[in-house]
Short mmCIF file of C-alpha atoms and ligand atoms in Angstrom, two decimals:
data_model
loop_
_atom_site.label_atom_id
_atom_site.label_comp_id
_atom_site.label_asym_id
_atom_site.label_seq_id
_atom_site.Cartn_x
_atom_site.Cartn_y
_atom_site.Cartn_z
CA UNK A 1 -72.94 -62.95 99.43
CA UNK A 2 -72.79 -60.89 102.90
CA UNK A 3 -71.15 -62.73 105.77
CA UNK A 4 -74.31 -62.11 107.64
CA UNK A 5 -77.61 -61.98 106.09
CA UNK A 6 -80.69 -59.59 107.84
CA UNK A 7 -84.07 -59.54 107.88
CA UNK A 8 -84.38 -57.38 104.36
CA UNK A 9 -82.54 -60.75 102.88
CA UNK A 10 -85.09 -62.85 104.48
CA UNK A 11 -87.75 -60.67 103.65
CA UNK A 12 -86.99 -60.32 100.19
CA UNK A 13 -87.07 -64.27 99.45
CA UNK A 14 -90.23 -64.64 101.57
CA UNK A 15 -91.71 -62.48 99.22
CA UNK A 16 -90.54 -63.52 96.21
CA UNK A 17 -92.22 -67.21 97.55
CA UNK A 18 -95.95 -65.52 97.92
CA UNK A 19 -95.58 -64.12 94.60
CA UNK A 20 -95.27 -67.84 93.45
CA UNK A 21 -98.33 -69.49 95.74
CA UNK A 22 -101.56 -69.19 96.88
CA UNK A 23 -100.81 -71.03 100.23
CA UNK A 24 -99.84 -69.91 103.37
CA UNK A 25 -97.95 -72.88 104.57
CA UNK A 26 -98.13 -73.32 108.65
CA UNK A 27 -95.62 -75.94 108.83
CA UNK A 28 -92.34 -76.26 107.09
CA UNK A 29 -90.78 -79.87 106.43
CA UNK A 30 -87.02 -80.32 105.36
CA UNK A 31 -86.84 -83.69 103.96
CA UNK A 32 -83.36 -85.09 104.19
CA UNK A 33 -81.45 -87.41 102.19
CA UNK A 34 -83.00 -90.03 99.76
CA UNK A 35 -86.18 -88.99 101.89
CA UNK A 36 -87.83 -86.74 99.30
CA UNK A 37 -90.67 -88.83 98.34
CA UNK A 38 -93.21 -87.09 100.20
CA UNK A 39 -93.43 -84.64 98.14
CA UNK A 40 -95.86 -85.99 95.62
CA UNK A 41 -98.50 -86.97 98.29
CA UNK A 42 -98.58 -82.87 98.58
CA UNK A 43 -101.67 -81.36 96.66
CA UNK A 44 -102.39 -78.37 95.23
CA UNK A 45 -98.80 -78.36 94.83
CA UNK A 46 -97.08 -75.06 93.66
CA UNK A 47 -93.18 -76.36 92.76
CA UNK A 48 -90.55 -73.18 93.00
CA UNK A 49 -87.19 -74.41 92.59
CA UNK A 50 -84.52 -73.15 95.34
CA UNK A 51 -82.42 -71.72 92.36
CA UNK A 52 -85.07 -68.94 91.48
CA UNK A 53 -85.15 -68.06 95.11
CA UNK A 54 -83.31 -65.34 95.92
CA UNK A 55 -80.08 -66.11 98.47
CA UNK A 56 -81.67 -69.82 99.10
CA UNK A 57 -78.90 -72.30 98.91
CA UNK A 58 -78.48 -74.76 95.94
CA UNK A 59 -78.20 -78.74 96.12
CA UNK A 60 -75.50 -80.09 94.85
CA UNK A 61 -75.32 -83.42 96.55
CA UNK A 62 -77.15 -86.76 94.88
CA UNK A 63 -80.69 -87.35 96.35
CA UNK A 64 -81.43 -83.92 96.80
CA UNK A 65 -83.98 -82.46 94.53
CA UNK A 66 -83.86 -78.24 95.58
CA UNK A 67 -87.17 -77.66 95.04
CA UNK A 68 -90.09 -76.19 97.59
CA UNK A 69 -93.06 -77.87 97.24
CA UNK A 70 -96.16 -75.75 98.97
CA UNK A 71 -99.80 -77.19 99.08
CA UNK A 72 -101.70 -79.19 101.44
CA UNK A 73 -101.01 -82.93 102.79
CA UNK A 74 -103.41 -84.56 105.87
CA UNK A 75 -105.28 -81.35 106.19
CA UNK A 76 -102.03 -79.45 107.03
CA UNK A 77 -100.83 -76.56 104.72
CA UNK A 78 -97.31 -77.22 104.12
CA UNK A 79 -93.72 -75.52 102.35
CA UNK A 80 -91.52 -78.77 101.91
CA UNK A 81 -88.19 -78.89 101.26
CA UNK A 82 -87.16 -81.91 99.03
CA UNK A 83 -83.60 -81.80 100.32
CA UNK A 84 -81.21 -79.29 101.62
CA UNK A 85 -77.50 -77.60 101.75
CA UNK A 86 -75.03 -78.59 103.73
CA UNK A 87 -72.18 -77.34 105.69
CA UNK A 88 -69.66 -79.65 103.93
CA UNK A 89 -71.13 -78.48 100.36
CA UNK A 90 -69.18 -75.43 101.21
CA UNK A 91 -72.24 -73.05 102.15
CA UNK A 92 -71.69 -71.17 105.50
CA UNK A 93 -73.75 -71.78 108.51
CA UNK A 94 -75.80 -68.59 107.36
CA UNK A 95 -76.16 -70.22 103.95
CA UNK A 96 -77.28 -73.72 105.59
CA UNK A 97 -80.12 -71.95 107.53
CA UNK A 98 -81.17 -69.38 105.32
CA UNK A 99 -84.84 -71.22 104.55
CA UNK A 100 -85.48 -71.86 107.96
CA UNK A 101 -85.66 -67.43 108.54
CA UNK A 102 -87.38 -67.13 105.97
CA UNK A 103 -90.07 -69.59 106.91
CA UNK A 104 -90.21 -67.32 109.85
CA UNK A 105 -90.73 -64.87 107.89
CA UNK A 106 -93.75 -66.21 106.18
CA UNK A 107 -95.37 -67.17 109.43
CA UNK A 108 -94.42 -70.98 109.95
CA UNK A 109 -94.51 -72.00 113.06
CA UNK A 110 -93.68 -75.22 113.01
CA UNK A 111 -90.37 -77.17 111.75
CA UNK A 112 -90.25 -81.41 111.05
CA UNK A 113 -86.63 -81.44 110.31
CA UNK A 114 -85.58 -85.11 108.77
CA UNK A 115 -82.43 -86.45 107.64
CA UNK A 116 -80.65 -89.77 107.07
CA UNK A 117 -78.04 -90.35 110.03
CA UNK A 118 -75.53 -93.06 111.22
CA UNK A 119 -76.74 -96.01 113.90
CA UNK A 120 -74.60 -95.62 117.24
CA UNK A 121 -76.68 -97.10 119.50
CA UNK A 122 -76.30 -100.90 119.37
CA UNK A 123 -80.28 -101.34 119.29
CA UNK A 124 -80.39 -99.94 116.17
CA UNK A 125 -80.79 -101.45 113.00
CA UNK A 126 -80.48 -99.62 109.27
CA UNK A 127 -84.13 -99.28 108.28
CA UNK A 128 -85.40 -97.75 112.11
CA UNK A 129 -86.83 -94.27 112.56
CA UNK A 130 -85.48 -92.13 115.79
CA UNK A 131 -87.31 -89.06 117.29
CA UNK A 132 -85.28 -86.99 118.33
CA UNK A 133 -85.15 -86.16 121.74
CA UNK A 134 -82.22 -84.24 121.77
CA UNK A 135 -78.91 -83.05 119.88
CA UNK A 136 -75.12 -82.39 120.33
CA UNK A 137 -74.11 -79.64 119.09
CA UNK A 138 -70.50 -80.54 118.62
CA UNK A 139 -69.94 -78.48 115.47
CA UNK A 140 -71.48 -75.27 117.08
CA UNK A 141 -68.96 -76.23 120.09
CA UNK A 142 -66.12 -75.48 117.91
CA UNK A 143 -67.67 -72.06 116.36
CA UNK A 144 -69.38 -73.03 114.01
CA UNK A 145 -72.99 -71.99 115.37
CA UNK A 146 -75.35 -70.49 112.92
CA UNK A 147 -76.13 -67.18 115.46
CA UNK A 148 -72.87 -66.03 115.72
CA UNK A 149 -72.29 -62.94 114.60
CA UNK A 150 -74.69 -59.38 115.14
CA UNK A 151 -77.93 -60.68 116.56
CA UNK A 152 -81.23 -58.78 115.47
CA UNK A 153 -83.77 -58.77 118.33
CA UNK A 154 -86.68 -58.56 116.09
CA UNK A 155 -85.64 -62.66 115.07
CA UNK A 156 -84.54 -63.92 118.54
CA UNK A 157 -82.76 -63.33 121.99
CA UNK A 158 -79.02 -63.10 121.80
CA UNK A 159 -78.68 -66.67 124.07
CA UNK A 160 -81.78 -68.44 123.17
CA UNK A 161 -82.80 -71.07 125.53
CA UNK A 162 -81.99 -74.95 124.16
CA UNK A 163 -83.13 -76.93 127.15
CA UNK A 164 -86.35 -78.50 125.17
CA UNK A 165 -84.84 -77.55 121.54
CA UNK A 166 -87.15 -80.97 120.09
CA UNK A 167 -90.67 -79.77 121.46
CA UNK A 168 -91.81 -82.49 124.09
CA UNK A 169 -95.15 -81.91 122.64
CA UNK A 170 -94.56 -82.72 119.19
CA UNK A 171 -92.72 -85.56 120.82
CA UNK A 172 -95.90 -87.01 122.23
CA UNK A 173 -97.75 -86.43 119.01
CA UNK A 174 -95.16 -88.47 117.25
CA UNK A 175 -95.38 -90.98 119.68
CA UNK A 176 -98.91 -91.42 120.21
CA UNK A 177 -99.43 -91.77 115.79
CA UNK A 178 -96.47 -94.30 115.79
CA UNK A 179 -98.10 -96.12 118.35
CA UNK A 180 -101.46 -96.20 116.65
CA UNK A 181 -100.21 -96.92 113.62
CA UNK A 182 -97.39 -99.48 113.90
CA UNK A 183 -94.69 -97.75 113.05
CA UNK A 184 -91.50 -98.62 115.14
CA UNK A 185 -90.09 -95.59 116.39
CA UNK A 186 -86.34 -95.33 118.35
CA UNK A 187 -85.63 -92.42 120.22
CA UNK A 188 -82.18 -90.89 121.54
CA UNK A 189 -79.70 -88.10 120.93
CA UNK A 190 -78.58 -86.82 117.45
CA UNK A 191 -75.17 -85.03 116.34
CA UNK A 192 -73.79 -83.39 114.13
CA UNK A 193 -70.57 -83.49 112.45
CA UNK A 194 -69.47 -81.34 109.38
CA UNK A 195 -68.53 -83.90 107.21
CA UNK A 196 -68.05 -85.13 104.01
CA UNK A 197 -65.89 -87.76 105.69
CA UNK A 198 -67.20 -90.38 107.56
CA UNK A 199 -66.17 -91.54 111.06
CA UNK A 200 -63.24 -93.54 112.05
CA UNK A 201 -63.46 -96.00 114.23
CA UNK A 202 -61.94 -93.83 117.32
CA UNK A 203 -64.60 -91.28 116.03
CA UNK A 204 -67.15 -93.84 116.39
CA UNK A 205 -66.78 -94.83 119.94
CA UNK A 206 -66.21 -91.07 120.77
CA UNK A 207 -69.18 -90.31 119.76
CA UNK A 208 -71.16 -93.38 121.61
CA UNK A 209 -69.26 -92.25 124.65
CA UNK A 210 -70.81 -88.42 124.66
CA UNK A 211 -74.08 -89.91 124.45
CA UNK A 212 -75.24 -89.56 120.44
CA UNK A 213 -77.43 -92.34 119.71
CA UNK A 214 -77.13 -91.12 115.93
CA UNK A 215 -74.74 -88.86 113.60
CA UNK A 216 -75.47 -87.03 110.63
CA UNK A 217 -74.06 -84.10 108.82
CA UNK A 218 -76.78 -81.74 109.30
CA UNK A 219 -79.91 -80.89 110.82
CA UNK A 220 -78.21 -79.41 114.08
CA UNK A 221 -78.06 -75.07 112.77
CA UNK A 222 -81.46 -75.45 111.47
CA UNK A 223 -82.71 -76.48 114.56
CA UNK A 224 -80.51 -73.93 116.21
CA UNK A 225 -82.06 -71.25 114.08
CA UNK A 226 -85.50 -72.17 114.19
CA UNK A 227 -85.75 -72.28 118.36
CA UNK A 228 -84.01 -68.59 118.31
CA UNK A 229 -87.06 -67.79 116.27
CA UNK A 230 -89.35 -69.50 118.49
CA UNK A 231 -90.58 -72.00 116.34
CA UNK A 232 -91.35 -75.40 116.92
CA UNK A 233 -89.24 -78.39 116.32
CA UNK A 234 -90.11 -82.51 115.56
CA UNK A 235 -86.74 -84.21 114.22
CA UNK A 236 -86.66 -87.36 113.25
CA UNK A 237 -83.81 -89.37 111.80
CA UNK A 238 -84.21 -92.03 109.42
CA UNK A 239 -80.70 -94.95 110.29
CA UNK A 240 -79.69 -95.45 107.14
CA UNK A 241 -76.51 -98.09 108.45
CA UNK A 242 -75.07 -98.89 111.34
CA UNK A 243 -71.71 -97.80 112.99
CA UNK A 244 -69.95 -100.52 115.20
CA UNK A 245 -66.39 -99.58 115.93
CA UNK A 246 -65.72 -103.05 116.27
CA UNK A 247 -66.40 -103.71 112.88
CA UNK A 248 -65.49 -100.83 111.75
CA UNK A 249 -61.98 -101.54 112.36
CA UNK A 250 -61.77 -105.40 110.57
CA UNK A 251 -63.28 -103.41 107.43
CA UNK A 252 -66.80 -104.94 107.96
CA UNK A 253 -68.86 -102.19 108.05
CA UNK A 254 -67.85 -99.08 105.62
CA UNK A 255 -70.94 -96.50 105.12
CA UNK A 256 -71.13 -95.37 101.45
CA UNK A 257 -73.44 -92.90 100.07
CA UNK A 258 -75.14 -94.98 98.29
CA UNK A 259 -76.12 -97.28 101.13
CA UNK A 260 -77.38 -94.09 102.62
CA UNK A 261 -80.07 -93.67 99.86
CA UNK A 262 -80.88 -97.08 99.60
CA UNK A 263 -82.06 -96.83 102.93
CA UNK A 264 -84.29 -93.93 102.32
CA UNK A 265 -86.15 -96.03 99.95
CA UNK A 266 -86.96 -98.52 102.80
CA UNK A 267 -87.63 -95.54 105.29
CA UNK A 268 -89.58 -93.18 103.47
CA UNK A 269 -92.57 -94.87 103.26
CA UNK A 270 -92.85 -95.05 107.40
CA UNK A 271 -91.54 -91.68 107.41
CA UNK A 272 -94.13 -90.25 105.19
CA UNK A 273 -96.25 -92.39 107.35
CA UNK A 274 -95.40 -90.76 110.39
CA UNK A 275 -95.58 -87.42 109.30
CA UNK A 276 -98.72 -87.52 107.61
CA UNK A 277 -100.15 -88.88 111.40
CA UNK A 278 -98.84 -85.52 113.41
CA UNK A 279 -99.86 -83.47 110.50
CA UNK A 280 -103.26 -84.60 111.18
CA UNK A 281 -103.03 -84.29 114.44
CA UNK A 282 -101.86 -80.67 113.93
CA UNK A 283 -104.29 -79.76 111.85
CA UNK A 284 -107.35 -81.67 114.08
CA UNK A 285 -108.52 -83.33 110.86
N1 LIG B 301 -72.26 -90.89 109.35
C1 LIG B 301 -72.54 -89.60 109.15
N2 LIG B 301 -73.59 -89.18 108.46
C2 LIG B 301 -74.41 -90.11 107.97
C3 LIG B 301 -74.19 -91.47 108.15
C4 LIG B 301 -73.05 -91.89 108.87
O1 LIG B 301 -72.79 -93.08 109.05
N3 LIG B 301 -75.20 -92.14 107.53
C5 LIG B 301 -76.01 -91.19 107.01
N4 LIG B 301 -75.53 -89.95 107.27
#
């Protein structure tokens, strides 16, 4: 595996996808974990599992299937990604946001990056659904952004803007179909951290006092990626528990994987909800 992949790598997997479906997806989804469902509302579904895809990263983490689902759900055409890699996995940053290039090389313009995340913000409850309106890049901070290293011009600009990295349009969209449909919808910062571990209680109220309304362990280079190729970004972040520092620290309120993907279960059906609205919306049908 090179340290840095270029376009030929991108290219090459791109094609390798056409040669295994008819569509030509316009929107990309990365469903995050325990959040997979969605995939069997898609029709005309052509399954290709990451593992025949050449350079895409593997799962290896429970309640992530690795396998890109491509076909058509509320009028959109759409390549879904029933769950992802992670930093923490081991992958490299490069590794991590490998699909999201070569969705840009097939011609997607549009990203709805989901994942399961932590509850900072007292408001929230496990079970809510947050747009996001904005990220931390803390990880990135420390190096670990996904564009370091040679930039090709022909992807993006060496210091790509970030100023509206969630696109205040897509924002609207999201709002405006939660609204009409009923589905609560919190919104506030996400970031990432690298993970496996989970936060301390000191990490906790760090985190609250930077201004992260949530924290996952992803989501954050894919996003980073995907605006250096100019395409378009919803996030939304399903709280799967809640992190009180307070608690934390009497032993009340430990986050376990499991309670992560138990969560999904309650969330995905508002999620797919959601989703389904601003694909309709996208797709004026
Ligand atoms: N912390 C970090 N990542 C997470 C959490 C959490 O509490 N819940 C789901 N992903």
């Amino acid at each position: 595996m090179p340290e840095f992949y270029t376009r030929e790598h991108f290219a090459r997997a791109a094609e390798y996808i056409s040669t295994r479906t008819r569509h030509r997806p316009q929107v990309a989804i990365v469903l995050g974990s325990g959040l997979g469902g969605l995939v069997s509302e898609v029709e005309e579904a052509d399954t290709i599992l990451y593992s025949d895809i050449p350079d895409f990263p593997q799962c290896t983490v429970e309640g992530h299937m690795g396998r890109l689902v491509i076909g058509r759900l509320a009028g959109a055409c759409v390549a879904v990604m029933q769950g992802r890699a992670h930093y923490y996995e081991g992958y490299s940053m490069q590794q991590v946001t490998f699909p999201i290039r070569v969705f840009q090389q097939m011609g997607v313009g549009t990203l709805i990056v989901t994942n399961a995340a932590g509850g900072l913000n007292p408001e929230f409850r496990a079970g809510d659904l947050m747009l996001i309106a904005d990220h931390i890049n803390l990880v990135g901070m420390a190096g670990l952004n996904p564009l370091r290293g040679p930039n090709d011009p022909e992807l993006g600009p060496r210091f790509p803007d970030m100023s509206r990295a969630y696109d205040p349009e897509l924002r609207a969209i999201a709002r405006r179909v939660a609204a009409r449909e009923g589905i609560p919808l919190r919104e506030g910062v996400y970031i990432m951290l690298a993970g496996p571990s989970f936060e301390t209680p000191a990490d906790m109220r760090f985190l609250r006092i930077i201004g992260a309304d949530a924290v996952g362990m992803s989501t954050v280079p894919e996003v980073t990626v995907a605006r250096h190729g100019g395409t378009r970004v919803l996030g939304i972040s399903g709280i799967a528990n809640t992190l009180s520092p307070d608690l934390a620290a009497v032993g009340h309120d430990n986050t376990t994987h499991e309670e992560v993907l138990a969560a999904g279960k309650v969330l995905a059906p508002r999620l797919a909800a959601l989703i389904r609205g601003v694909l309709r919306e996208l797709s004026g049908t």
